[in-house]
mmCIF file of C-alpha atoms in Angstrom:
data_model
loop_
_atom_site.group_PDB
_atom_site.id
_atom_site.type_symbol
_atom_site.label_atom_id
_atom_site.label_comp_id
_atom_site.label_asym_id
_atom_site.label_seq_id
_atom_site.Cartn_x
_atom_site.Cartn_y
_atom_site.Cartn_z
ATOM 1 C CA MET E 1 23.060 4.364 7.912
ATOM 2 C CA ILE E 2 20.503 4.431 5.080
ATOM 3 C CA GLY E 3 23.261 3.827 2.550
ATOM 4 C CA ARG E 4 24.395 0.716 4.422
ATOM 5 C CA ARG E 5 20.871 -0.661 4.514
ATOM 6 C CA VAL E 6 20.475 -0.078 0.781
ATOM 7 C CA ALA E 7 23.823 -1.719 0.109
ATOM 8 C CA ARG E 8 22.913 -4.773 2.195
ATOM 9 C CA GLY E 9 19.569 -5.011 0.419
ATOM 10 C CA ALA E 10 21.275 -4.801 -2.974
ATOM 11 C CA VAL E 11 23.706 -7.538 -2.008
ATOM 12 C CA GLY E 12 20.816 -9.755 -0.918
ATOM 13 C CA VAL E 13 18.927 -9.193 -4.179
ATOM 14 C CA ALA E 14 22.062 -9.828 -6.229
ATOM 15 C CA ALA E 15 22.706 -13.064 -4.325
ATOM 16 C CA VAL E 16 19.197 -14.322 -5.107
ATOM 17 C CA LEU E 17 19.554 -13.417 -8.799
ATOM 18 C CA ILE E 18 22.943 -15.107 -9.065
ATOM 19 C CA ALA E 19 21.627 -18.218 -7.318
ATOM 20 C CA ALA E 20 18.616 -18.361 -9.695
ATOM 21 C CA GLU E 21 20.885 -17.974 -12.713
ATOM 22 C CA ALA E 22 23.248 -20.660 -11.456
ATOM 23 C CA ALA E 23 20.332 -23.060 -10.832
ATOM 24 C CA GLY E 24 19.300 -22.715 -14.467
ATOM 25 C CA ARG E 25 22.802 -22.888 -15.884
ATOM 26 C CA THR E 26 23.716 -26.048 -13.946
ATOM 27 C CA GLY E 27 20.474 -27.860 -14.765
ATOM 28 C CA VAL E 28 19.183 -27.907 -11.205
ATOM 29 C CA VAL E 29 16.090 -26.137 -12.584
ATOM 30 C CA ASP E 30 14.904 -26.797 -16.133
ATOM 31 C CA PRO E 31 15.150 -23.462 -18.046
ATOM 32 C CA LYS E 32 12.048 -24.523 -19.994
ATOM 33 C CA LEU E 33 10.096 -24.421 -16.728
ATOM 34 C CA LEU E 34 11.861 -21.451 -15.131
ATOM 35 C CA PRO E 35 13.703 -19.172 -17.578
ATOM 36 C CA LEU E 36 17.246 -18.059 -16.839
ATOM 37 C CA MET E 37 17.363 -14.948 -14.693
ATOM 38 C CA SER E 38 19.541 -13.224 -17.289
ATOM 39 C CA THR E 39 16.747 -13.781 -19.834
ATOM 40 C CA VAL E 40 14.153 -12.402 -17.441
ATOM 41 C CA LEU E 41 16.235 -9.309 -16.720
ATOM 42 C CA ALA E 42 16.825 -8.728 -20.423
ATOM 43 C CA ASP E 43 13.050 -8.992 -21.047
ATOM 44 C CA ALA E 44 12.400 -6.637 -18.131
ATOM 45 C CA ALA E 45 14.692 -4.051 -19.725
ATOM 46 C CA GLY E 46 12.958 -4.529 -23.031
ATOM 47 C CA LEU E 47 9.562 -3.862 -21.472
ATOM 48 C CA LEU E 48 10.695 -0.306 -20.724
ATOM 49 C CA VAL E 49 10.391 0.485 -24.415
ATOM 50 C CA ASP E 50 7.332 -1.618 -25.073
ATOM 51 C CA PRO E 51 4.360 0.792 -25.635
ATOM 52 C CA LYS E 52 1.810 -1.883 -24.781
ATOM 53 C CA PHE E 53 3.395 -2.708 -21.462
ATOM 54 C CA LEU E 54 3.858 0.962 -20.562
ATOM 55 C CA SER E 55 0.190 1.520 -21.319
ATOM 56 C CA ASP E 56 -0.689 -1.391 -19.057
ATOM 57 C CA VAL E 57 1.459 0.073 -16.291
ATOM 58 C CA GLY E 58 -0.349 3.408 -16.678
ATOM 59 C CA ILE E 59 -3.732 1.678 -16.363
ATOM 60 C CA THR E 60 -2.622 -0.169 -13.234
ATOM 61 C CA LEU E 61 -1.177 2.981 -11.635
ATOM 62 C CA ALA E 62 -4.295 5.001 -12.430
ATOM 63 C CA ASP E 63 -6.609 2.452 -10.786
ATOM 64 C CA TRP E 64 -4.174 2.116 -7.881
ATOM 65 C CA ALA E 65 -4.095 5.874 -7.264
ATOM 66 C CA ILE E 66 -7.864 6.272 -7.463
ATOM 67 C CA GLY E 67 -8.504 3.297 -5.182
ATOM 68 C CA LEU E 68 -5.924 4.538 -2.657
ATOM 69 C CA LEU E 69 -7.467 8.033 -2.728
ATOM 70 C CA VAL E 70 -10.935 6.571 -2.089
ATOM 71 C CA ALA E 71 -9.489 4.525 0.797
ATOM 72 C CA ILE E 72 -7.971 7.698 2.330
ATOM 73 C CA VAL E 73 -11.257 9.563 1.997
ATOM 74 C CA ILE E 74 -13.068 6.711 3.758
ATOM 75 C CA GLY E 75 -10.428 5.600 6.278
ATOM 76 C CA VAL E 76 -9.217 8.912 7.722
ATOM 77 C CA PRO E 77 -12.593 10.489 8.663
ATOM 78 C CA LEU E 78 -13.938 7.164 9.938
ATOM 79 C CA GLY E 79 -10.757 6.582 11.928
ATOM 80 C CA MET E 80 -11.070 10.097 13.422
ATOM 81 C CA LEU E 81 -14.624 9.371 14.467
ATOM 82 C CA LEU E 82 -13.870 5.998 16.047
ATOM 83 C CA GLY E 83 -10.672 7.295 17.605
ATOM 84 C CA THR E 84 -12.276 10.276 19.334
ATOM 85 C CA VAL E 85 -15.799 9.088 20.171
ATOM 86 C CA ALA E 86 -15.599 6.129 22.540
ATOM 87 C CA LYS E 87 -19.266 5.142 22.147
ATOM 88 C CA ALA E 88 -18.950 5.071 18.369
ATOM 89 C CA GLU E 89 -15.823 2.927 18.635
ATOM 90 C CA SER E 90 -17.545 0.463 20.970
ATOM 91 C CA ALA E 91 -20.527 0.165 18.692
ATOM 92 C CA ALA E 92 -18.446 -0.235 15.492
ATOM 93 C CA ARG E 93 -15.740 -2.548 16.832
ATOM 94 C CA PRO E 94 -17.663 -5.868 16.290
ATOM 95 C CA LEU E 95 -18.411 -4.884 12.703
ATOM 96 C CA VAL E 96 -14.830 -3.782 12.075
ATOM 97 C CA GLU E 97 -13.417 -6.986 13.542
ATOM 98 C CA PHE E 98 -15.841 -9.017 11.408
ATOM 99 C CA LEU E 99 -15.150 -7.267 8.121
ATOM 100 C CA ARG E 100 -11.405 -6.643 8.430
ATOM 101 C CA PRO E 101 -10.225 -10.296 8.093
ATOM 102 C CA ILE E 102 -12.355 -10.902 4.959
ATOM 103 C CA PRO E 103 -9.966 -11.078 1.955
ATOM 104 C CA SER E 104 -10.821 -8.361 -0.522
ATOM 105 C CA LEU E 105 -10.416 -10.743 -3.448
ATOM 106 C CA ALA E 106 -13.088 -13.011 -1.924
ATOM 107 C CA LEU E 107 -15.527 -10.189 -2.648
ATOM 108 C CA LEU E 108 -14.525 -10.025 -6.289
ATOM 109 C CA PRO E 109 -17.421 -12.162 -7.662
ATOM 110 C CA LEU E 110 -19.977 -10.053 -5.758
ATOM 111 C CA VAL E 111 -18.393 -6.765 -6.802
ATOM 112 C CA THR E 112 -18.217 -7.938 -10.422
ATOM 113 C CA LEU E 113 -21.964 -8.618 -10.362
ATOM 114 C CA LEU E 114 -22.754 -5.223 -8.843
ATOM 115 C CA ILE E 115 -20.351 -3.130 -10.897
ATOM 116 C CA PRO E 116 -20.123 -3.896 -14.635
ATOM 117 C CA ASP E 117 -17.189 -1.562 -15.272
ATOM 118 C CA ASN E 118 -13.778 -3.282 -14.921
ATOM 119 C CA ASP E 119 -12.005 -0.195 -13.607
ATOM 120 C CA GLY E 120 -14.826 0.319 -11.117
ATOM 121 C CA VAL E 121 -14.372 -3.248 -9.883
ATOM 122 C CA LYS E 122 -10.670 -2.701 -9.347
ATOM 123 C CA VAL E 123 -11.128 0.653 -7.545
ATOM 124 C CA THR E 124 -13.814 -0.823 -5.284
ATOM 125 C CA VAL E 125 -11.738 -3.821 -4.252
ATOM 126 C CA ILE E 126 -8.656 -1.658 -3.739
ATOM 127 C CA ALA E 127 -10.579 0.816 -1.612
ATOM 128 C CA TYR E 128 -11.958 -1.988 0.569
ATOM 129 C CA ALA E 129 -8.557 -3.561 1.165
ATOM 130 C CA ALA E 130 -6.605 -0.336 1.619
ATOM 131 C CA SER E 131 -9.101 1.327 3.967
ATOM 132 C CA TRP E 132 -8.280 -0.921 6.893
ATOM 133 C CA PRO E 133 -4.631 0.041 7.486
ATOM 134 C CA ILE E 134 -5.571 3.724 7.228
ATOM 135 C CA LEU E 135 -8.565 3.333 9.542
ATOM 136 C CA ILE E 136 -6.695 1.348 12.208
ATOM 137 C CA ASN E 137 -3.607 3.601 12.188
ATOM 138 C CA THR E 138 -5.748 6.730 12.428
ATOM 139 C CA MET E 139 -7.625 5.273 15.399
ATOM 140 C CA TYR E 140 -4.464 4.312 17.255
ATOM 141 C CA GLY E 141 -2.774 7.557 16.373
ATOM 142 C CA LEU E 142 -5.569 9.538 18.015
ATOM 143 C CA ARG E 143 -5.397 7.266 21.076
ATOM 144 C CA ASP E 144 -1.667 7.946 21.374
ATOM 145 C CA VAL E 145 -2.153 11.713 21.797
ATOM 146 C CA ASP E 146 -0.704 13.091 25.018
ATOM 147 C CA PRO E 147 -3.681 13.487 27.392
ATOM 148 C CA VAL E 148 -1.860 16.258 29.291
ATOM 149 C CA ALA E 149 -1.712 18.357 26.140
ATOM 150 C CA LYS E 150 -5.430 17.914 25.538
ATOM 151 C CA GLU E 151 -6.344 18.714 29.119
ATOM 152 C CA THR E 152 -4.122 21.807 28.996
ATOM 153 C CA LEU E 153 -6.046 23.207 26.056
ATOM 154 C CA ARG E 154 -9.360 22.345 27.667
ATOM 155 C CA SER E 155 -8.282 24.196 30.814
ATOM 156 C CA PHE E 156 -7.832 27.324 28.665
ATOM 157 C CA GLY E 157 -11.381 27.040 27.393
ATOM 158 C CA PHE E 158 -10.833 25.315 24.052
ATOM 159 C CA GLY E 159 -13.637 23.062 22.883
ATOM 160 C CA ARG E 160 -13.439 19.498 21.518
ATOM 161 C CA LEU E 161 -13.054 20.562 17.902
ATOM 162 C CA GLU E 162 -10.262 23.013 18.710
ATOM 163 C CA VAL E 163 -8.440 20.364 20.738
ATOM 164 C CA LEU E 164 -8.807 17.975 17.813
ATOM 165 C CA ARG E 165 -7.486 20.531 15.346
ATOM 166 C CA ARG E 166 -4.630 21.929 17.432
ATOM 167 C CA VAL E 167 -3.378 18.811 19.230
ATOM 168 C CA SER E 168 -4.951 15.505 18.214
ATOM 169 C CA LEU E 169 -4.651 15.722 14.436
ATOM 170 C CA PRO E 170 -1.048 17.031 14.320
ATOM 171 C CA SER E 171 -0.019 14.311 16.789
ATOM 172 C CA ALA E 172 -1.834 11.549 14.921
ATOM 173 C CA ALA E 173 -0.686 12.681 11.421
ATOM 174 C CA PRO E 174 2.467 10.462 11.390
ATOM 175 C CA PHE E 175 0.364 7.422 12.219
ATOM 176 C CA VAL E 176 -2.090 8.327 9.455
ATOM 177 C CA LEU E 177 0.721 8.585 6.889
ATOM 178 C CA THR E 178 2.108 5.253 8.068
ATOM 179 C CA GLY E 179 -1.304 3.781 7.426
ATOM 180 C CA VAL E 180 -1.299 5.294 3.926
ATOM 181 C CA ARG E 181 2.137 3.799 3.260
ATOM 182 C CA LEU E 182 0.935 0.333 4.298
ATOM 183 C CA ALA E 183 -2.257 0.798 2.296
ATOM 184 C CA ALA E 184 -0.282 1.775 -0.830
ATOM 185 C CA ALA E 185 1.538 -1.544 -0.768
ATOM 186 C CA VAL E 186 -1.720 -3.444 -0.168
ATOM 187 C CA ALA E 187 -3.322 -1.542 -3.067
ATOM 188 C CA ILE E 188 -0.608 -2.588 -5.544
ATOM 189 C CA ILE E 189 -1.018 -6.224 -4.562
ATOM 190 C CA VAL E 190 -4.781 -6.048 -4.858
ATOM 191 C CA VAL E 191 -4.948 -4.184 -8.177
ATOM 192 C CA ILE E 192 -2.620 -6.630 -9.947
ATOM 193 C CA SER E 193 -4.313 -9.639 -8.345
ATOM 194 C CA THR E 194 -7.696 -8.308 -9.450
ATOM 195 C CA GLU E 195 -6.406 -7.892 -12.997
ATOM 196 C CA LEU E 196 -5.126 -11.473 -12.929
ATOM 197 C CA LEU E 197 -8.436 -12.886 -11.699
ATOM 198 C CA ALA E 198 -10.956 -10.623 -13.421
ATOM 199 C CA GLY E 199 -9.007 -9.785 -16.563
ATOM 200 C CA GLY E 200 -10.023 -6.623 -18.372
ATOM 201 C CA SER E 201 -8.772 -4.475 -21.200
ATOM 202 C CA GLY E 202 -5.431 -3.521 -19.666
ATOM 203 C CA GLY E 203 -3.111 -3.537 -16.676
ATOM 204 C CA ILE E 204 -0.001 -5.392 -15.545
ATOM 205 C CA GLY E 205 -2.064 -8.386 -14.483
ATOM 206 C CA THR E 206 -3.751 -8.544 -17.885
ATOM 207 C CA PHE E 207 -0.342 -8.347 -19.533
ATOM 208 C CA MET E 208 0.741 -11.352 -17.455
ATOM 209 C CA ILE E 209 -2.342 -13.324 -18.493
ATOM 210 C CA THR E 210 -1.661 -12.650 -22.152
ATOM 211 C CA ALA E 211 2.031 -13.551 -21.820
ATOM 212 C CA GLY E 212 1.149 -16.713 -19.917
ATOM 213 C CA ALA E 213 -1.348 -17.737 -22.606
ATOM 214 C CA GLY E 214 1.509 -17.477 -25.120
ATOM 215 C CA PHE E 215 3.766 -19.616 -22.877
ATOM 216 C CA ARG E 216 6.067 -16.622 -22.314
ATOM 217 C CA THR E 217 7.016 -17.372 -18.728
ATOM 218 C CA ASP E 218 9.981 -15.059 -19.114
ATOM 219 C CA LEU E 219 7.686 -12.089 -19.804
ATOM 220 C CA VAL E 220 5.437 -13.047 -16.900
ATOM 221 C CA LEU E 221 8.417 -12.991 -14.588
ATOM 222 C CA ALA E 222 9.717 -9.782 -16.118
ATOM 223 C CA ALA E 223 6.380 -8.047 -15.509
ATOM 224 C CA THR E 224 6.423 -9.460 -11.951
ATOM 225 C CA LEU E 225 9.784 -7.786 -11.371
ATOM 226 C CA TRP E 226 8.355 -4.440 -12.454
ATOM 227 C CA ALA E 227 5.342 -4.951 -10.219
ATOM 228 C CA GLY E 228 7.716 -5.453 -7.285
ATOM 229 C CA ALA E 229 9.702 -2.399 -8.343
ATOM 230 C CA LEU E 230 6.525 -0.294 -8.284
ATOM 231 C CA GLY E 231 5.917 -1.417 -4.718
ATOM 232 C CA ILE E 232 9.446 -0.529 -3.654
ATOM 233 C CA VAL E 233 9.341 2.887 -5.295
ATOM 234 C CA THR E 234 5.943 3.884 -3.877
ATOM 235 C CA ASN E 235 6.959 2.757 -0.394
ATOM 236 C CA ALA E 236 10.265 4.656 -0.601
ATOM 237 C CA LEU E 237 8.577 7.848 -1.798
ATOM 238 C CA ILE E 238 5.925 7.823 0.927
ATOM 239 C CA LEU E 239 8.548 6.950 3.556
ATOM 240 C CA ARG E 240 10.715 9.860 2.402
ATOM 241 C CA LEU E 241 7.714 12.185 2.572
ATOM 242 C CA GLN E 242 6.939 10.900 6.054
ATOM 243 C CA ARG E 243 10.477 11.517 7.296
ATOM 244 C CA TRP E 244 10.556 14.972 5.768
ATOM 245 C CA ALA E 245 7.126 16.071 6.997
ATOM 246 C CA PHE E 246 7.375 14.519 10.468
ATOM 247 C CA ARG E 247 11.052 14.767 11.304
ATOM 248 C CA TRP E 248 10.108 15.837 14.800
ATOM 249 C CA HIS E 249 8.166 12.584 15.309
ATOM 250 C CA ALA E 250 11.117 10.386 14.294
ATOM 251 C CA MET E 251 13.394 12.317 16.675
ATOM 252 C CA ARG E 252 10.909 11.989 19.518
ATOM 253 C CA ALA E 253 10.515 8.292 18.921
ATOM 254 C CA GLY E 254 14.293 7.804 18.820
ATOM 255 C CA GLY E 255 14.099 6.870 15.133
ATOM 256 C CA GLU E 256 16.290 7.929 12.320
ATOM 257 C CA ALA E 257 15.869 11.588 11.275
#
């Protein structure tokens, strides 16, 4: 089943690439404005042996990983608190609903003024954007815990912390990891967008700015392809981890094991 989905996805991607190449070859799109897809793919392959680009990828991934880790450290405990303490959730909900829709990049000017370090700016903006999926999924995961299981433990004399440790957290863990998977994708978008807007000494976004300043649209698109590839790879790795670690949850939900 997974193989079929991958094959269908590959066919769809190939169709888009062929259509883009044909549009350039036939003159529907001016290759000076939008380079041929074959040129972009060749440049993308060449970037794999470009030390400067690989260094930029490393910078982006480092900031992405740190920002995502900070988001996990913030989102999981806060989600546990709001998901288990009803009064805390009621008090915090207006603030959460107010802050959550604010685009993280809209805070970039303020963060830049407060934090002079470029990497610190990226990590802060990533952490803000990525915390919300983790927070919300942790909250809803704890709400989804079977109340019968909790009451059963309470009837045997277990306290709130023991019920949380033995029942609530194991049951909510798949939801938490789903939140991390969504946050990972958000973090990649935000880190590259921040590099594009704020610049800096390195990163995929900075590489795109430099290439664009040199009118190398082909390199901009090639770097964009690798940015998309990073998103696909990170999502696939976390999804594989989720299926391996919580196979029981997928079977209970009727999903694919």
